[in-house]
Short mmCIF file of C-alpha atoms and ligand atoms in Angstrom, two decimals:
data_model
loop_
_atom_site.label_atom_id
_atom_site.label_comp_id
_atom_site.label_asym_id
_atom_site.label_seq_id
_atom_site.Cartn_x
_atom_site.Cartn_y
_atom_site.Cartn_z
CA MET A 1 0.00 0.00 0.00
CA ALA A 2 2.72 2.44 1.04
CA VAL A 3 4.56 1.62 -2.18
CA LEU A 4 1.44 2.26 -4.23
CA ILE A 5 0.84 5.62 -2.55
CA LEU A 6 4.48 6.55 -3.08
CA LEU A 7 4.17 5.55 -6.75
CA LEU A 8 0.96 7.54 -7.25
CA GLY A 9 2.62 10.46 -5.48
CA LEU A 10 5.56 10.32 -7.89
CA ILE A 11 3.27 10.20 -10.91
CA ALA A 12 1.27 13.20 -9.65
CA ALA A 13 4.44 15.15 -8.88
CA GLY A 14 5.49 15.10 -12.50
CA TYR A 15 4.97 12.55 -15.17
CA GLY A 16 8.45 11.49 -16.17
CA ALA A 17 9.82 13.67 -13.33
CA SER A 18 13.32 13.44 -14.70
CA VAL A 19 16.10 15.93 -15.31
CA LEU A 20 16.96 14.10 -18.53
CA PRO A 21 16.55 16.41 -21.54
CA GLU A 22 13.96 15.52 -24.17
CA GLN A 23 12.17 17.23 -27.10
CA VAL A 24 15.45 18.84 -28.17
CA HIS A 25 15.11 21.16 -31.17
CA LEU A 26 17.02 23.91 -32.99
CA SER A 27 15.80 27.27 -34.26
CA LEU A 28 17.46 30.17 -36.06
CA ALA A 29 18.54 33.30 -34.24
CA HIS A 30 18.93 36.65 -36.02
CA ALA A 31 22.72 36.40 -36.00
CA GLU A 32 23.87 34.03 -38.75
CA ASN A 33 26.64 32.57 -36.59
CA GLN A 34 24.25 31.63 -33.76
CA MET A 35 21.76 28.82 -33.21
CA VAL A 36 19.17 28.47 -30.45
CA VAL A 37 18.47 25.10 -28.84
CA THR A 38 15.32 24.41 -26.79
CA TRP A 39 14.57 21.34 -24.66
CA VAL A 40 12.31 20.09 -21.87
CA THR A 41 12.86 18.35 -18.54
CA PHE A 42 10.15 17.30 -16.09
CA LYS A 43 12.20 18.17 -13.03
CA MET A 44 14.21 21.29 -12.35
CA PRO A 45 17.88 20.29 -12.62
CA SER A 46 19.86 20.95 -9.45
CA SER A 47 22.98 22.07 -11.32
CA THR A 48 23.22 24.72 -14.05
CA PRO A 49 21.65 23.48 -17.31
CA LYS A 50 23.64 24.27 -20.43
CA VAL A 51 24.55 23.37 -23.97
CA LEU A 52 28.11 22.13 -24.61
CA TYR A 53 29.29 22.50 -28.20
CA GLY A 54 32.31 22.39 -30.46
CA SER A 55 33.59 21.45 -33.88
CA SER A 56 34.14 17.76 -33.07
CA PRO A 57 32.14 15.27 -30.99
CA ASP A 58 35.11 14.75 -28.64
CA SER A 59 35.75 18.38 -27.89
CA LEU A 60 32.59 20.17 -26.86
CA SER A 61 34.73 22.96 -25.46
CA ASN A 62 32.23 25.83 -25.67
CA GLU A 63 29.26 26.24 -23.40
CA ALA A 64 26.18 28.43 -22.98
CA GLU A 65 23.88 28.45 -19.99
CA ALA A 66 20.18 27.88 -20.54
CA ASN A 67 17.30 30.08 -19.39
CA VAL A 68 14.69 27.90 -17.72
CA THR A 69 10.95 28.59 -17.65
CA ASP A 70 8.59 26.57 -15.47
CA PHE A 71 5.65 26.03 -17.82
CA LEU A 72 2.66 24.76 -15.84
CA TYR A 73 -0.24 23.37 -17.87
CA ASN A 74 -3.07 21.39 -16.26
CA ASP A 75 -0.93 20.44 -13.24
CA ILE A 76 2.08 19.28 -15.23
CA HIS A 77 5.34 21.23 -14.88
CA ARG A 78 7.54 21.33 -17.93
CA PHE A 79 10.89 23.02 -17.49
CA VAL A 80 11.61 24.62 -20.82
CA HIS A 81 15.30 25.29 -21.44
CA ARG A 82 16.57 27.80 -24.01
CA ALA A 83 20.23 28.38 -24.85
CA THR A 84 22.07 30.16 -27.66
CA MET A 85 25.21 28.73 -29.29
CA ALA A 86 27.42 31.56 -30.61
CA ASN A 87 30.46 32.13 -32.85
CA LEU A 88 29.65 29.05 -34.91
CA LYS A 89 32.07 28.04 -37.64
CA GLY A 90 30.47 25.28 -39.70
CA LYS A 91 29.65 21.75 -38.62
CA THR A 92 28.81 21.90 -34.92
CA TYR A 93 28.42 19.04 -32.42
CA TYR A 94 26.47 19.61 -29.22
CA LYS A 95 24.73 18.08 -26.24
CA VAL A 96 22.33 19.61 -23.75
CA GLY A 97 21.51 18.95 -20.10
CA SER A 98 23.10 19.28 -16.68
CA GLU A 99 25.25 17.22 -14.31
CA GLY A 100 22.06 15.24 -13.59
CA GLY A 101 21.89 13.97 -17.16
CA TRP A 102 22.93 14.82 -20.71
CA SER A 103 21.36 14.24 -24.11
CA LYS A 104 23.27 12.36 -26.76
CA VAL A 105 25.56 14.36 -29.06
CA PHE A 106 23.74 15.91 -32.05
CA ASN A 107 25.13 17.95 -34.94
CA PHE A 108 24.15 20.61 -37.47
CA GLN A 109 25.67 22.90 -40.08
CA SER A 110 25.76 26.55 -39.04
CA ARG A 111 23.90 28.93 -41.33
CA ASN A 112 26.81 31.34 -41.85
CA THR A 113 28.74 28.57 -43.64
CA LEU A 114 25.94 27.72 -46.08
CA SER A 115 26.01 29.63 -49.35
CA THR A 116 24.20 29.50 -52.67
CA ALA A 117 27.65 29.91 -54.25
CA GLU A 118 28.32 26.28 -53.23
CA ARG A 119 24.92 24.69 -53.87
CA PRO A 120 21.23 25.64 -53.64
CA LEU A 121 19.87 25.97 -50.08
CA ARG A 122 16.90 23.70 -49.50
CA VAL A 123 13.97 24.70 -47.33
CA CYS A 124 11.42 22.03 -46.47
CA ILE A 125 7.94 23.52 -45.97
CA PHE A 126 4.72 21.84 -44.82
CA GLY A 127 1.75 22.32 -42.54
CA ASP A 128 -0.77 20.26 -40.63
CA LEU A 129 1.29 17.33 -39.33
CA GLY A 130 -0.17 15.23 -36.51
CA VAL A 131 0.93 12.35 -34.33
CA VAL A 132 -2.12 10.36 -35.45
CA ASN A 133 -1.83 9.59 -39.19
CA GLY A 134 1.37 11.69 -39.35
CA GLN A 135 2.10 10.14 -42.75
CA SER A 136 5.08 12.33 -43.68
CA MET A 137 6.88 12.15 -40.34
CA PRO A 138 9.16 9.13 -41.09
CA PHE A 139 9.92 10.51 -44.58
CA LEU A 140 10.77 13.95 -43.21
CA VAL A 141 13.01 12.50 -40.51
CA LYS A 142 14.82 10.28 -42.98
CA ALA A 143 15.28 13.08 -45.52
CA ALA A 144 16.62 15.40 -42.82
CA GLU A 145 19.04 12.72 -41.60
CA ASN A 146 20.17 12.21 -45.23
CA GLY A 147 21.03 15.90 -45.40
CA GLU A 148 18.27 16.80 -47.88
CA PHE A 149 17.22 20.01 -46.05
CA ASP A 150 18.98 23.01 -44.55
CA LEU A 151 15.91 24.45 -42.87
CA VAL A 152 12.36 23.33 -42.05
CA ILE A 153 9.29 25.57 -41.80
CA HIS A 154 6.11 24.13 -40.29
CA LEU A 155 3.06 26.18 -41.34
CA GLY A 156 1.03 25.56 -38.18
CA ASP A 157 -1.28 22.84 -36.84
CA ILE A 158 1.34 20.91 -34.96
CA ALA A 159 0.82 17.48 -33.32
CA TYR A 160 -3.02 17.77 -33.12
CA ASP A 161 -2.74 19.16 -30.55
CA LEU A 162 0.28 20.28 -28.55
CA HIS A 163 -2.05 20.54 -25.53
CA THR A 164 -4.04 17.30 -26.01
CA ASP A 165 -3.96 14.92 -23.03
CA ASP A 166 -2.56 17.67 -20.81
CA GLY A 167 0.25 18.25 -23.30
CA ARG A 168 1.43 14.64 -23.59
CA ARG A 169 0.50 14.69 -27.29
CA GLY A 170 2.83 17.64 -27.75
CA ASP A 171 5.61 15.84 -25.86
CA GLN A 172 5.25 12.81 -28.11
CA TYR A 173 5.30 14.91 -31.27
CA MET A 174 8.36 16.87 -30.18
CA ASN A 175 10.15 13.59 -29.38
CA ASP A 176 9.10 12.07 -32.72
CA ILE A 177 10.49 15.04 -34.64
CA GLU A 178 13.64 15.30 -32.49
CA PRO A 179 15.95 13.50 -34.99
CA LEU A 180 15.01 16.10 -37.63
CA ALA A 181 14.83 19.16 -35.39
CA THR A 182 18.16 18.50 -33.66
CA HIS A 183 19.89 18.40 -37.06
CA VAL A 184 18.10 21.18 -38.99
CA PRO A 185 16.51 24.33 -37.54
CA TYR A 186 12.75 23.88 -37.14
CA MET A 187 10.78 27.10 -37.58
CA VAL A 188 7.07 27.22 -36.75
CA ILE A 189 4.02 29.47 -36.93
CA ALA A 190 0.75 28.98 -35.03
CA GLY A 191 -2.30 27.34 -36.60
CA ASN A 192 -5.84 27.23 -35.26
CA HIS A 193 -5.00 23.97 -33.45
CA GLU A 194 -2.42 25.80 -31.36
CA ASP A 195 -5.20 27.63 -29.50
CA ASP A 196 -5.23 25.82 -26.15
CA ARG A 197 -7.86 28.14 -24.64
CA LYS A 198 -5.00 29.70 -22.66
CA ASN A 199 -3.80 32.20 -25.26
CA PHE A 200 -1.66 29.63 -27.14
CA SER A 201 0.35 28.84 -23.99
CA ASN A 202 1.65 25.48 -25.27
CA TYR A 203 2.76 27.07 -28.54
CA VAL A 204 4.40 30.04 -26.82
CA ASN A 205 6.23 27.94 -24.24
CA ARG A 206 7.52 25.09 -26.37
CA PHE A 207 9.30 27.06 -29.12
CA THR A 208 11.88 29.85 -29.44
CA MET A 209 11.50 31.81 -32.65
CA PRO A 210 13.49 35.03 -33.31
CA ASP A 211 12.34 37.95 -31.12
CA PHE A 212 10.73 35.44 -28.77
CA ALA A 213 10.95 37.83 -25.82
CA THR A 214 8.64 40.38 -27.46
CA ASN A 215 6.66 38.49 -30.12
CA LEU A 216 6.17 35.15 -28.35
CA ASN A 217 6.65 33.05 -31.53
CA HIS A 218 3.54 34.59 -33.11
CA TYR A 219 5.35 36.69 -35.73
CA TYR A 220 8.99 37.18 -36.74
CA SER A 221 11.27 37.43 -39.73
CA PHE A 222 14.74 36.23 -40.64
CA ASP A 223 17.16 36.46 -43.55
CA TYR A 224 18.20 33.28 -45.28
CA GLY A 225 20.57 33.61 -48.24
CA PRO A 226 18.86 35.86 -50.81
CA ILE A 227 15.43 35.54 -49.09
CA HIS A 228 13.78 37.57 -46.35
CA PHE A 229 11.29 35.20 -44.70
CA ILE A 230 8.36 36.60 -42.71
CA GLY A 231 6.11 34.48 -40.47
CA VAL A 232 2.70 35.97 -39.64
CA SER A 233 -0.03 34.78 -37.28
CA THR A 234 -3.43 34.31 -38.89
CA GLU A 235 -4.65 33.04 -35.53
CA TYR A 236 -4.54 36.49 -33.96
CA TYR A 237 -7.25 37.22 -36.55
CA GLY A 238 -9.04 33.91 -36.20
CA TYR A 239 -9.33 34.24 -32.43
CA TYR A 240 -9.62 38.02 -32.09
CA TYR A 241 -12.96 37.53 -30.43
CA ASP A 242 -11.29 35.56 -27.62
CA TYR A 243 -7.97 37.36 -27.24
CA GLY A 244 -8.70 40.89 -28.48
CA MET A 245 -7.97 43.03 -31.55
CA GLU A 246 -4.83 44.52 -30.01
CA PRO A 247 -2.51 41.63 -31.03
CA VAL A 248 -3.76 41.89 -34.66
CA ILE A 249 -2.92 45.59 -34.78
CA THR A 250 0.42 45.23 -32.98
CA GLN A 251 1.43 42.50 -35.41
CA TYR A 252 0.31 44.56 -38.41
CA ASN A 253 2.36 47.57 -37.33
CA TRP A 254 5.40 45.36 -36.89
CA LEU A 255 4.77 43.67 -40.25
CA LYS A 256 4.39 46.97 -42.10
CA GLU A 257 7.74 48.18 -40.81
CA ASP A 258 9.48 44.86 -41.44
CA ILE A 259 8.19 44.46 -44.99
CA GLU A 260 8.92 48.11 -45.92
CA LYS A 261 12.49 47.63 -44.77
CA ALA A 262 12.85 44.34 -46.66
CA ASP A 263 11.40 45.95 -49.79
CA SER A 264 13.96 48.76 -49.55
CA GLU A 265 16.80 46.22 -49.34
CA ARG A 266 16.02 44.30 -52.53
CA ASP A 267 19.48 44.92 -53.92
CA VAL A 268 20.98 42.89 -51.03
CA ARG A 269 18.15 40.39 -50.59
CA PRO A 270 15.90 40.30 -53.65
CA TRP A 271 13.25 37.80 -52.50
CA ILE A 272 10.51 38.28 -49.90
CA VAL A 273 8.67 35.11 -48.86
CA THR A 274 5.88 35.03 -46.26
CA PHE A 275 4.42 32.06 -44.40
CA GLN A 276 1.20 31.78 -42.38
CA HIS A 277 -1.33 29.14 -41.43
CA ARG A 278 -4.66 30.08 -43.02
CA PRO A 279 -4.89 30.70 -46.76
CA PHE A 280 -6.39 33.66 -48.61
CA TYR A 281 -7.79 31.30 -51.25
CA CYS A 282 -8.40 27.60 -51.82
CA SER A 283 -10.32 25.20 -54.05
CA ASN A 284 -11.16 22.52 -51.53
CA GLU A 285 -14.54 20.87 -51.20
CA ASN A 286 -14.97 22.86 -48.00
CA SER A 287 -13.72 25.98 -49.79
CA LYS A 288 -16.59 28.02 -48.41
CA GLU A 289 -14.08 28.20 -45.60
CA CYS A 290 -11.79 30.30 -47.81
CA SER A 291 -14.52 32.82 -48.49
CA ALA A 292 -15.97 32.71 -44.97
CA PHE A 293 -15.79 35.68 -42.66
CA GLU A 294 -12.69 34.61 -40.74
CA ASN A 295 -10.61 34.25 -43.90
CA ARG A 296 -11.93 37.46 -45.49
CA LEU A 297 -10.93 39.17 -42.25
CA ILE A 298 -7.34 37.92 -42.65
CA ARG A 299 -7.16 38.97 -46.30
CA LYS A 300 -9.12 42.23 -46.27
CA GLY A 301 -9.44 43.31 -42.60
CA PHE A 302 -12.43 44.25 -40.45
CA LEU A 303 -13.17 47.23 -38.17
CA THR A 304 -9.78 48.58 -37.03
CA MET A 305 -7.97 45.35 -38.01
CA PRO A 306 -6.16 45.72 -41.36
CA GLY A 307 -5.94 42.70 -43.66
CA LEU A 308 -2.75 41.25 -45.12
CA GLU A 309 -3.19 40.97 -48.87
CA ASP A 310 -2.83 44.65 -49.79
CA LEU A 311 0.38 44.94 -47.81
CA TYR A 312 1.87 41.82 -49.40
CA THR A 313 0.96 43.07 -52.87
CA LYS A 314 2.10 46.64 -52.28
CA HIS A 315 5.54 45.47 -51.20
CA GLY A 316 5.89 42.87 -53.91
CA VAL A 317 5.97 39.67 -51.85
CA ASP A 318 7.37 37.06 -54.24
CA MET A 319 5.91 33.95 -52.65
CA GLY A 320 3.58 33.11 -49.78
CA PHE A 321 3.09 29.70 -48.15
CA TRP A 322 -0.11 28.59 -46.44
CA GLY A 323 -1.33 25.46 -44.62
CA HIS A 324 -4.72 24.70 -43.04
CA GLU A 325 -6.19 22.91 -46.07
CA HIS A 326 -4.94 19.31 -45.96
CA SER A 327 -3.82 19.27 -49.56
CA TYR A 328 -1.42 20.91 -52.02
CA GLU A 329 -2.49 23.77 -54.26
CA ARG A 330 -0.41 26.13 -56.40
CA PHE A 331 -1.85 29.43 -57.59
CA LEU A 332 -1.09 31.72 -60.50
CA PRO A 333 0.17 35.15 -59.47
CA VAL A 334 -2.91 36.76 -57.94
CA ASN A 335 -4.03 39.88 -56.15
CA ASN A 336 -7.55 40.55 -54.93
CA ARG A 337 -8.83 37.68 -57.08
CA VAL A 338 -7.29 39.16 -60.23
CA ILE A 339 -5.11 36.65 -62.15
CA TYR A 340 -1.79 37.79 -63.59
CA ASN A 341 -1.22 35.34 -66.42
CA GLU A 342 -0.61 37.46 -69.48
CA THR A 343 2.87 36.28 -70.39
CA GLY A 344 3.81 32.83 -71.63
CA ASN A 345 5.27 32.05 -68.22
CA PRO A 346 3.48 33.73 -65.31
CA TYR A 347 6.23 32.54 -62.90
CA ASP A 348 8.93 34.55 -64.67
CA ASN A 349 8.99 38.18 -63.51
CA ALA A 350 5.65 37.49 -61.80
CA ALA A 351 3.37 40.50 -61.60
CA ALA A 352 1.77 39.54 -58.26
CA PRO A 353 2.54 37.21 -55.33
CA ILE A 354 2.69 33.45 -55.97
CA TYR A 355 0.86 31.54 -53.25
CA ILE A 356 1.12 27.86 -52.38
CA ILE A 357 -0.90 25.73 -49.98
CA SER A 358 1.15 22.89 -48.52
CA GLY A 359 -0.95 21.32 -45.79
CA SER A 360 -0.84 17.66 -46.75
CA ALA A 361 1.83 16.34 -44.37
CA GLY A 362 -0.77 14.07 -42.74
CA CYS A 363 -3.10 14.23 -39.75
CA HIS A 364 -6.11 12.47 -38.23
CA SER A 365 -8.60 13.94 -40.71
CA GLY A 366 -6.96 12.31 -43.74
CA HIS A 367 -7.00 13.52 -47.36
CA ALA A 368 -8.70 16.76 -48.32
CA TRP A 369 -10.63 16.68 -51.58
CA PHE A 370 -11.04 19.39 -54.18
CA ASP A 371 -14.11 20.99 -55.64
CA LYS A 372 -14.97 19.95 -59.18
CA LYS A 373 -14.39 23.56 -60.18
CA PRO A 374 -11.20 25.03 -58.74
CA VAL A 375 -10.96 28.80 -58.21
CA PRO A 376 -10.03 30.43 -61.55
CA PHE A 377 -6.52 31.37 -60.38
CA SER A 378 -5.62 27.85 -59.24
CA ALA A 379 -2.90 26.23 -61.35
CA LYS A 380 -2.49 22.80 -59.70
CA GLN A 381 -4.26 20.70 -57.07
CA ILE A 382 -2.84 17.51 -55.55
CA ASN A 383 -4.10 15.62 -52.55
CA ASP A 384 -1.30 13.08 -51.99
CA TYR A 385 0.37 13.22 -48.60
CA GLY A 386 3.70 15.01 -48.77
CA TYR A 387 5.70 18.17 -48.31
CA SER A 388 7.31 21.00 -50.29
CA VAL A 389 10.95 21.80 -50.93
CA LEU A 390 12.08 25.27 -52.00
CA HIS A 391 15.54 25.17 -53.62
CA ILE A 392 17.13 28.60 -53.32
CA TYR A 393 19.50 28.85 -56.28
CA ASN A 394 20.38 32.53 -56.25
CA SER A 395 19.01 36.06 -56.50
CA THR A 396 17.16 35.33 -59.76
CA HIS A 397 16.13 31.66 -59.52
CA LEU A 398 14.13 29.52 -57.10
CA LEU A 399 13.00 25.97 -57.82
CA PHE A 400 9.88 24.75 -56.09
CA ASP A 401 9.04 21.02 -55.71
CA GLN A 402 6.07 19.24 -54.20
CA ILE A 403 7.07 15.79 -52.92
CA SER A 404 4.51 12.98 -52.74
CA ILE A 405 5.30 10.35 -50.14
CA GLU A 406 2.63 8.20 -51.74
CA LYS A 407 4.75 8.13 -54.90
CA GLY A 408 7.93 7.17 -53.09
CA GLY A 409 9.24 10.68 -52.53
CA GLU A 410 8.86 11.72 -56.18
CA SER A 411 8.30 15.37 -57.13
CA VAL A 412 4.72 15.71 -58.41
CA ASP A 413 4.84 19.42 -59.15
CA SER A 414 7.96 21.36 -60.04
CA VAL A 415 8.15 25.03 -60.98
CA TRP A 416 10.98 27.47 -61.62
CA ILE A 417 10.35 30.89 -60.20
CA SER A 418 12.60 33.43 -61.83
CA LYS A 419 13.05 37.15 -62.18
CA GLU A 420 15.47 39.66 -63.56
CA LYS A 421 17.71 41.59 -61.24
CA GLY A 422 15.69 44.46 -59.76
CA HIS A 423 12.26 42.96 -60.50
CA ALA A 424 9.62 42.80 -57.76
CA PRO A 425 5.95 41.92 -58.34
CA ARG A 426 4.16 45.28 -58.74
CA THR A 427 0.52 45.18 -59.65
CA SER A 428 -0.29 48.69 -60.76
CA LEU A 429 -2.99 46.96 -62.81
CA ALA A 430 -4.74 45.93 -59.63
CA ARG A 431 -6.36 49.30 -59.23
CA THR A 432 -7.93 49.27 -62.64
CA ARG A 433 -8.97 45.64 -62.97
CA ARG A 434 -11.85 43.93 -61.27
CA GLY A 435 -11.27 40.60 -59.66
CA ILE A 436 -13.50 37.56 -59.92
CA PRO A 437 -16.15 38.16 -57.24
CA PHE A 438 -16.31 35.92 -54.21
CA PRO A 439 -19.53 34.08 -53.50
CA PRO A 440 -21.49 35.82 -50.75
CA SER A 441 -20.49 34.81 -47.23
CA GLU A 442 -21.15 35.72 -43.64
CA SER A 443 -20.13 39.19 -42.64
CA CYS A 444 -19.50 38.76 -38.92
CA HIS A 445 -17.42 36.44 -36.78
CA LEU A 446 -19.78 33.73 -35.52
CA LYS A 447 -18.89 34.63 -31.95
CA ASP A 448 -19.15 38.40 -32.43
CA LEU A 449 -22.70 38.86 -31.15
CA ALA A 450 -22.56 42.66 -31.27
CA CYS A 451 -21.60 42.60 -34.94
CA ARG A 452 -24.25 40.05 -35.79
CA LYS A 453 -26.88 42.08 -33.97
CA SER A 454 -25.88 45.29 -35.70
CA LEU A 455 -26.29 43.66 -39.09
CA ALA A 456 -29.55 42.03 -37.99
CA TYR A 457 -27.79 38.80 -38.82
CA ASN A 458 -30.18 35.92 -38.53
CA ASN A 459 -29.44 32.32 -37.53
C1 NAG B 1 17.88 34.32 -21.74
O1 NAG B 1 17.40 35.44 -21.00
C2 NAG B 1 18.09 36.65 -21.25
C3 NAG B 1 17.58 37.69 -20.28
O2 NAG B 1 16.18 37.71 -20.24
C4 NAG B 1 17.89 37.04 -22.71
O3 NAG B 1 18.59 38.22 -23.00
C5 NAG B 1 18.37 35.91 -23.60
O4 NAG B 1 18.09 36.23 -24.95
C6 NAG B 1 17.70 34.60 -23.23
N1 NAG B 1 18.29 33.54 -24.02
C7 NAG B 1 17.55 32.71 -24.75
C8 NAG B 1 18.28 31.68 -25.53
O5 NAG B 1 16.34 32.77 -24.81
C1 NAG B 2 -2.83 37.05 -25.47
O1 NAG B 2 -1.45 37.22 -25.84
C2 NAG B 2 -1.18 38.42 -26.56
C3 NAG B 2 0.28 38.37 -26.96
O2 NAG B 2 0.50 37.33 -27.88
C4 NAG B 2 -1.50 39.62 -25.71
O3 NAG B 2 -1.26 40.80 -26.45
C5 NAG B 2 -2.96 39.56 -25.31
O4 NAG B 2 -3.25 40.61 -24.42
C6 NAG B 2 -3.29 38.22 -24.61
N1 NAG B 2 -4.73 38.17 -24.42
C7 NAG B 2 -5.30 37.70 -23.33
C8 NAG B 2 -6.79 37.75 -23.26
O5 NAG B 2 -4.64 37.21 -22.42
C1 NAG B 3 -2.49 30.87 -68.04
O1 NAG B 3 -1.83 31.09 -69.25
C2 NAG B 3 -1.46 29.91 -69.95
C3 NAG B 3 -0.63 30.31 -71.14
O2 NAG B 3 -1.28 31.30 -71.90
C4 NAG B 3 -2.72 29.15 -70.35
O3 NAG B 3 -2.36 27.93 -70.96
C5 NAG B 3 -3.51 28.85 -69.08
O4 NAG B 3 -4.74 28.25 -69.43
C6 NAG B 3 -3.79 30.10 -68.29
N1 NAG B 3 -4.41 29.72 -67.05
C7 NAG B 3 -5.49 30.33 -66.56
C8 NAG B 3 -6.05 29.76 -65.33
O5 NAG B 3 -6.01 31.31 -67.09
C1 NAG B 4 21.02 31.30 -60.94
O1 NAG B 4 20.68 29.91 -61.03
C2 NAG B 4 20.16 29.55 -62.31
C3 NAG B 4 19.75 28.10 -62.22
O2 NAG B 4 20.82 27.29 -61.89
C4 NAG B 4 21.20 29.79 -63.39
O3 NAG B 4 20.66 29.48 -64.66
C5 NAG B 4 21.62 31.26 -63.36
O4 NAG B 4 22.67 31.48 -64.27
C6 NAG B 4 22.08 31.66 -61.96
N1 NAG B 4 22.27 33.09 -61.93
C7 NAG B 4 23.31 33.63 -61.34
C8 NAG B 4 23.36 35.12 -61.34
O5 NAG B 4 24.17 32.96 -60.78
FE1 FE2 B 5 -5.74 24.64 -39.53
#
């Protein structure tokens, strides 16, 4: 009996209750010669936790102390450790932990030693990957271990859900992806499934994106070779009724400044690529979703909340990646539902942003099907499970591939995106041309009772 009580006591005190590091993952810092590593323990280590690193597995002669946050969610304490490795010089070996227990030794290639002068940089991009039916997970891990990617971007909807089963689902996911995320930086953005009814607390606490201290992983940007990447939260919009309009406006003001600066630095970094969870457009069977109020809000704005599309178009965003729909869809250059397809090749010197949905990595809800009639600016629809790879060749050429894991890792859609030096998508035509009208949709957030009342919205 005493043993049983002791055992139950231990389980209640902290499942796992160990100082052994787990869920180890890398993320980019702003400085190109730095890398951030984040990990979890279930007990607070009694000696200083740190990362030990160096240029060979036998001489981890550098160290950096970790900041530790006690993240309490539904009675479980997770001690989240964050440390920054600095002055990196190429292939780096590292282990994390404390005197109470260390991880194994992992390795990665530091970003400042990767260059398009040597070979294209390869960015793996996907959204909507779960533990249940996580079809792409073993393929992604294997490809990362084989050195097929330099960077991974996950477009939201992670684990389904990070907070399920008091967060144990998130722990499992982060352990499953550890072989990939300890070898290649793993950058994330929140999807609707990251709302844990506690202001995205699991999402905020488990990751460390650039500017974490101020932006809490919700929005950030980073430079990567000739590309300026910008991650934006569509969930601030999607959940404004729960968490307020303030975050939407704060993010927008930040975004406006960031994108203006990037646009003024085209001579140094000619490409601007955005990523976010919810799409502006889609052709899925449930595509009413893409014209529904919440998505129109993200694209066009509502009340004091500005939308995103005008800003992306104004500053000539070259490409934008979206998840949320559990399929792959490539669009023609488009702004405000106007297609830009006048030249023989719309992807050369594109006149408007090129958007791609890559949300088919695999999750509990299975394949997403397409409408018989895709939206007029849709160029390709595929519903195989898989992921995308963006090959960054140089300042004038990008190669985009969609990989189907159902066809043995074969590319099922491949497009060159090219432009002359100095070109950025500028749609002066947008003002004079009318887009294809959207079907009518709701005009208030379902939960916004005041709005619905004011429009005498019925049912
Ligand atoms: C650790 O905390 C300090 C002080 O708040 C901060 O400056 C630093 O960026 C943090 N490091 C990481 C890796 O988060
Ligand atoms: C939720 O978090 C955001 C920051 O991401 C903050 O601005 C906002 O005030 C929070 N809302 C609530 C209701 O806690
Ligand atoms: C785009 O232009 C190409 C070449 O003129 C044409 O084959 C294709 O049908 C066009 N697509 C759409 C959706 O208008
Ligand atoms: C960029 O890469 C493309 C594809 O490999 C190549 O054709 C082109 O010459 C390169 N441009 C420069 C400026 O290196
Ligand atoms: Fe989603």
